[in-house]
């Protein structure tokens, strides 16, 4: 009662690979009971693909005739219960880093806000209810940007320094255990961040202890991906001057780490391959900034055209 959820997802030019977005209007302030939520407009994110398997989800089970197909479809939907709550906890963990970042004395960049999130259930009286990850809708006309990535991004690609400095802060603040990345949002309000941890060697590494970290961290690329992101951040020369003002010792240690990594012949070969891939993705990286028109609810974006151009360049040399 009091929470109105749009039946159809928002039409966007920047389609998410795994999720779609539905508009939500909280007419009676119901969400305020579940945390620091204010205002009426919210965005509800819903998985359309299983992030673990990548297959399309089937919510309308009426067309399935066999018990096997029906059971398989239900199992796929049940598997998605945990990722919603993991996403919520992961966003809350990023918000903790955001609050710690804002407490840094003499911070040379703007303070940040990581959007809080909660999980709501729709159709609770049905056989298969639907879950949504709900957060504040960024209802202004400023561009919605992807500020950094969860992988290596080369050269001087920063739109603004604050998100990249925040990513480095998360690495320093966690003593090298965690790195917040893939930061996106509007101005200094960020959403949907991802984490890499030093707990595992790579995304394929299953040789680690189950613990509290695994309860909320499900997009972990491990130390391999952490190194790739850190290397890209280290190439952002503007960050050196900013970070040296507040964390000179930690920046010096990171610089030494990067030098040590590059001394490894295998890692050096990898860096060369990443640089070649980066040249192929140059057009894509240069256009990571779709613009959301809040009044219409659509994106003015040319990602598909840039992806096609990138693939054409890769095929034709």
Coordinates of C-alpha atoms in Angstrom, one line a residue:
X1 CA 0.0 0.0 0.0
X2 CA 1.3 3.4 -1.0
X3 CA 4.1 2.0 -3.3
X4 CA 3.2 2.2 -7.0
X5 CA 5.4 0.1 -9.3
X6 CA 5.3 0.5 -13.0
X7 CA 4.4 -2.7 -14.8
X8 CA 6.6 -2.1 -17.8
X9 CA 10.4 -1.4 -17.5
X10 CA 11.7 2.0 -18.5
X11 CA 12.8 2.2 -22.1
X12 CA 16.5 3.0 -22.2
X13 CA 19.1 3.2 -24.9
X14 CA 21.7 1.9 -22.5
X15 CA 20.2 -1.6 -21.8
X16 CA 21.7 -3.4 -18.8
X17 CA 23.0 -6.9 -19.6
X18 CA 21.3 -8.6 -16.6
X19 CA 18.8 -6.1 -15.2
X20 CA 15.9 -3.8 -16.2
X21 CA 14.6 -0.7 -14.4
X22 CA 11.0 0.0 -13.3
X23 CA 9.8 3.3 -12.0
X24 CA 8.4 3.4 -8.4
X25 CA 6.4 6.2 -6.7
X26 CA 6.2 6.0 -2.9
X27 CA 3.0 8.1 -2.3
X28 CA 2.9 7.6 1.5
X29 CA 6.6 7.4 2.6
X30 CA 6.4 3.7 3.1
X31 CA 10.1 3.1 2.2
X32 CA 11.2 5.5 5.0
X33 CA 10.4 2.6 7.4
X34 CA 13.2 0.5 5.9
X35 CA 16.0 3.0 6.1
X36 CA 17.3 6.4 5.0
X37 CA 14.8 6.8 2.1
X38 CA 13.2 10.2 1.3
X39 CA 11.2 11.5 -1.6
X40 CA 8.7 9.9 -3.8
X41 CA 10.5 8.8 -6.9
X42 CA 12.6 5.5 -6.9
X43 CA 14.2 3.1 -9.4
X44 CA 13.4 -0.6 -9.0
X45 CA 16.0 -2.9 -10.6
X46 CA 14.9 -6.4 -11.6
X47 CA 17.0 -9.2 -13.0
X48 CA 16.0 -10.4 -16.5
X49 CA 18.9 -12.8 -16.7
X50 CA 20.6 -15.1 -14.1
X51 CA 23.9 -13.3 -13.4
X52 CA 25.5 -16.7 -12.6
X53 CA 24.3 -18.6 -15.7
X54 CA 23.3 -15.8 -18.1
X55 CA 20.1 -17.5 -19.2
X56 CA 16.9 -15.6 -19.7
X57 CA 14.4 -15.9 -16.9
X58 CA 10.8 -17.0 -17.6
X59 CA 8.3 -15.5 -15.2
X60 CA 5.1 -16.5 -17.0
X61 CA 5.0 -20.2 -16.3
X62 CA 1.6 -20.7 -17.9
X63 CA 3.1 -21.7 -21.2
X64 CA 5.2 -24.5 -19.7
X65 CA 3.6 -27.9 -20.1
X66 CA 6.1 -30.4 -18.7
X67 CA 6.8 -30.8 -15.0
X68 CA 10.6 -30.7 -15.8
X69 CA 10.4 -27.3 -17.6
X70 CA 8.2 -25.9 -14.8
X71 CA 10.6 -27.1 -12.1
X72 CA 13.6 -25.8 -14.0
X73 CA 12.0 -22.3 -14.4
X74 CA 11.1 -22.2 -10.8
X75 CA 14.6 -23.2 -9.7
X76 CA 16.1 -20.4 -11.8
X77 CA 13.9 -17.8 -10.2
X78 CA 14.7 -19.2 -6.7
X79 CA 18.4 -19.0 -7.4
X80 CA 18.0 -15.2 -7.9
X81 CA 16.7 -14.6 -4.4
X82 CA 20.2 -14.4 -2.9
X83 CA 21.7 -12.0 -5.5
X84 CA 19.1 -9.3 -4.7
X85 CA 20.1 -9.3 -1.1
X86 CA 23.8 -9.5 -2.0
X87 CA 23.4 -6.5 -4.2
X88 CA 21.7 -4.6 -1.4
X89 CA 24.4 -5.5 1.1
X90 CA 27.2 -4.7 -1.4
X91 CA 25.7 -1.3 -2.0
X92 CA 25.4 -0.7 1.8
X93 CA 29.1 -1.8 2.2
X94 CA 30.0 0.8 -0.5
X95 CA 28.0 3.4 1.4
X96 CA 30.1 2.6 4.5
X97 CA 33.2 3.3 2.5
X98 CA 31.6 6.5 1.2
X99 CA 30.9 7.8 4.7
X100 CA 34.5 7.0 5.7
X101 CA 35.8 8.8 2.6
X102 CA 33.8 11.9 3.5
X103 CA 35.4 12.0 7.0
X104 CA 38.9 12.3 5.5
X105 CA 40.5 15.6 6.7
X106 CA 41.4 18.1 4.0
X107 CA 39.8 16.0 1.3
X108 CA 40.8 17.7 -2.0
X109 CA 37.7 16.6 -3.9
X110 CA 33.9 16.7 -3.3
X111 CA 32.2 14.4 -0.8
X112 CA 30.2 11.5 -2.2
X113 CA 26.9 9.8 -1.6
X114 CA 26.4 6.1 -2.3
X115 CA 22.7 5.4 -2.8
X116 CA 21.2 3.2 -0.1
X117 CA 19.0 0.3 -1.4
X118 CA 16.4 -2.1 -0.1
X119 CA 14.6 -5.2 -1.5
X120 CA 10.9 -5.2 -2.1
X121 CA 8.6 -8.1 -3.1
X122 CA 5.7 -7.8 -5.5
X123 CA 3.1 -10.5 -6.0
X124 CA 3.7 -12.1 -2.7
X125 CA 0.5 -14.1 -3.0
X126 CA 1.6 -15.7 -6.3
X127 CA 3.5 -18.9 -6.9
X128 CA 6.6 -17.0 -7.9
X129 CA 6.8 -13.5 -6.4
X130 CA 9.0 -10.9 -8.0
X131 CA 11.8 -9.1 -6.2
X132 CA 13.2 -5.7 -6.9
X133 CA 16.2 -3.8 -5.7
X134 CA 14.9 -0.3 -4.9
X135 CA 17.0 2.9 -4.6
X136 CA 16.4 6.7 -5.0
X137 CA 15.7 7.8 -8.6
X138 CA 18.3 10.5 -9.6
X139 CA 15.7 12.9 -10.9
X140 CA 17.7 15.8 -12.4
X141 CA 19.0 16.7 -15.8
X142 CA 22.7 16.1 -15.2
X143 CA 24.3 13.3 -17.1
X144 CA 24.2 9.8 -15.8
X145 CA 27.9 8.7 -16.2
X146 CA 30.0 5.6 -15.8
X147 CA 33.0 7.0 -14.1
X148 CA 35.3 3.9 -13.9
X149 CA 35.1 0.3 -14.7
X150 CA 35.6 -3.1 -13.0
X151 CA 38.5 -3.8 -15.4
X152 CA 41.6 -2.0 -16.7
X153 CA 40.9 1.3 -18.3
X154 CA 44.0 2.9 -19.9
X155 CA 45.3 6.4 -20.2
X156 CA 43.7 9.7 -19.1
X157 CA 40.0 8.7 -19.4
X158 CA 38.7 10.3 -16.1
X159 CA 35.6 12.4 -16.4
X160 CA 36.1 13.7 -12.9
X161 CA 38.7 12.7 -10.2
X162 CA 36.4 12.1 -7.3
X163 CA 35.1 8.6 -8.2
X164 CA 38.6 7.3 -9.0
X165 CA 40.0 8.8 -5.8
X166 CA 37.1 7.1 -3.9
X167 CA 38.1 3.8 -5.5
X168 CA 41.7 4.2 -4.4
X169 CA 40.5 5.2 -0.9
X170 CA 38.6 1.9 -0.6
X171 CA 41.7 0.0 -1.4
X172 CA 43.8 2.0 1.2
X173 CA 41.0 2.0 3.8
X174 CA 40.6 -1.8 3.7
X175 CA 44.4 -2.3 3.8
X176 CA 44.4 -3.8 0.3
X177 CA 41.6 -6.3 0.9
X178 CA 38.8 -4.6 -1.1
X179 CA 38.5 -2.3 -4.0
X180 CA 35.2 -0.5 -4.9
X181 CA 35.0 0.0 -8.7
X182 CA 32.6 0.2 -11.6
X183 CA 31.3 3.5 -10.1
X184 CA 28.4 5.2 -11.9
X185 CA 25.8 7.8 -11.2
X186 CA 25.1 11.5 -11.4
X187 CA 27.5 14.2 -10.2
X188 CA 28.6 12.9 -6.8
X189 CA 25.8 10.4 -6.2
X190 CA 26.9 6.9 -7.1
X191 CA 25.1 3.6 -7.5
X192 CA 25.6 0.0 -8.4
X193 CA 29.3 -0.3 -7.5
X194 CA 31.2 -3.6 -7.7
X195 CA 33.9 -5.0 -5.5
X196 CA 37.1 -7.0 -6.1
X197 CA 38.8 -8.6 -3.2
X198 CA 42.4 -9.9 -2.5
X199 CA 40.9 -13.0 -0.9
X200 CA 40.9 -15.0 -4.1
X201 CA 43.3 -15.0 -7.0
X202 CA 40.8 -14.7 -9.8
X203 CA 37.1 -15.0 -10.6
X204 CA 37.6 -18.7 -11.3
X205 CA 39.4 -19.4 -7.9
X206 CA 37.3 -21.5 -5.6
X207 CA 40.0 -22.2 -3.1
X208 CA 39.0 -19.8 -0.4
X209 CA 37.3 -20.0 3.0
X210 CA 33.6 -19.4 3.1
X211 CA 32.9 -16.5 5.5
X212 CA 31.1 -13.2 6.1
X213 CA 32.6 -11.6 3.0
X214 CA 31.0 -14.2 0.7
X215 CA 27.6 -13.4 2.2
X216 CA 27.4 -10.1 0.3
X217 CA 30.2 -10.2 -2.3
X218 CA 29.1 -12.0 -5.5
X219 CA 30.8 -10.1 -8.3
X220 CA 34.4 -10.6 -7.0
X221 CA 37.0 -10.7 -9.8
X222 CA 39.7 -11.5 -7.2
X223 CA 43.3 -10.2 -7.0
X224 CA 43.7 -10.5 -10.8
X225 CA 41.0 -8.0 -11.6
X226 CA 41.9 -5.8 -8.6
X227 CA 45.4 -5.4 -10.1
X228 CA 43.9 -4.5 -13.5
X229 CA 41.7 -1.8 -12.0
X230 CA 44.5 -0.5 -9.8
X231 CA 46.9 -0.3 -12.8
X232 CA 44.4 1.8 -14.8
X233 CA 43.8 4.1 -11.8
X234 CA 47.6 4.4 -11.3
X235 CA 47.9 5.7 -14.9
X236 CA 45.6 8.6 -14.0
X237 CA 48.3 11.2 -13.3
X238 CA 45.9 13.7 -11.7
X239 CA 45.2 11.2 -9.0
X240 CA 48.8 11.2 -7.9
X241 CA 48.8 14.9 -7.0
X242 CA 45.4 14.6 -5.2
X243 CA 46.1 11.4 -3.3
X244 CA 49.6 12.5 -2.3
X245 CA 48.1 15.4 -0.3
X246 CA 46.3 13.0 2.0
X247 CA 47.8 9.5 1.6
X248 CA 51.5 10.1 0.5
X249 CA 52.8 6.9 2.1
X250 CA 50.0 4.7 0.7
X251 CA 50.4 6.2 -2.8
X252 CA 54.2 5.6 -2.6
X253 CA 53.5 2.0 -1.6
X254 CA 51.0 1.5 -4.5
X255 CA 53.5 2.9 -7.0
X256 CA 56.1 0.4 -5.7
X257 CA 53.5 -2.4 -6.0
X258 CA 52.8 -1.4 -9.6
X259 CA 56.5 -1.4 -10.4
X260 CA 56.9 -4.8 -8.8
X261 CA 53.9 -6.2 -10.8
X262 CA 55.4 -4.9 -14.0
X263 CA 58.7 -6.6 -13.3
X264 CA 56.9 -9.9 -13.6
X265 CA 57.4 -11.0 -17.3
X266 CA 54.0 -12.7 -17.4
X267 CA 52.2 -9.6 -16.0
X268 CA 54.1 -7.3 -18.4
X269 CA 52.9 -9.5 -21.3
X270 CA 49.4 -9.1 -19.9
X271 CA 49.7 -5.4 -19.8
X272 CA 50.7 -5.3 -23.4
X273 CA 47.6 -7.3 -24.3
X274 CA 45.4 -5.0 -22.3
X275 CA 46.9 -2.0 -24.1
X276 CA 46.0 -3.6 -27.4
X277 CA 42.5 -4.4 -26.3
X278 CA 42.3 -0.8 -24.9
X279 CA 43.1 0.6 -28.4
X280 CA 40.3 -1.5 -29.8
X281 CA 37.9 -0.2 -27.1
X282 CA 39.1 3.4 -27.5
X283 CA 35.8 4.5 -29.0
X284 CA 33.9 2.7 -26.3
X285 CA 35.9 4.1 -23.4
X286 CA 35.6 7.6 -24.8
X287 CA 31.8 7.3 -24.8
X288 CA 31.0 5.8 -21.4
X289 CA 28.7 8.7 -20.6
X290 CA 25.0 8.1 -21.5
X291 CA 22.8 11.0 -20.7
X292 CA 19.5 10.4 -18.9
X293 CA 16.6 12.7 -19.6
X294 CA 14.8 12.5 -16.3
X295 CA 11.7 14.0 -17.8
X296 CA 11.2 11.3 -20.4
X297 CA 13.0 8.5 -18.7
X298 CA 15.1 7.5 -21.7
X299 CA 18.8 7.5 -22.4
X300 CA 20.4 9.5 -25.2
X301 CA 23.2 7.0 -25.9
X302 CA 25.1 5.6 -28.8
X303 CA 26.7 2.6 -27.1
X304 CA 25.4 0.1 -29.7
X305 CA 26.9 2.1 -32.6
X306 CA 30.2 2.4 -30.8
X307 CA 30.3 -1.3 -30.0
X308 CA 29.6 -2.1 -33.7
X309 CA 32.4 0.3 -34.7
X310 CA 34.8 -1.3 -32.2
X311 CA 34.0 -4.8 -33.5
X312 CA 34.4 -3.7 -37.1
X313 CA 37.8 -2.3 -36.2
X314 CA 38.8 -5.6 -34.5
X315 CA 37.7 -7.6 -37.5
X316 CA 39.1 -5.4 -40.2
X317 CA 42.2 -4.4 -38.4

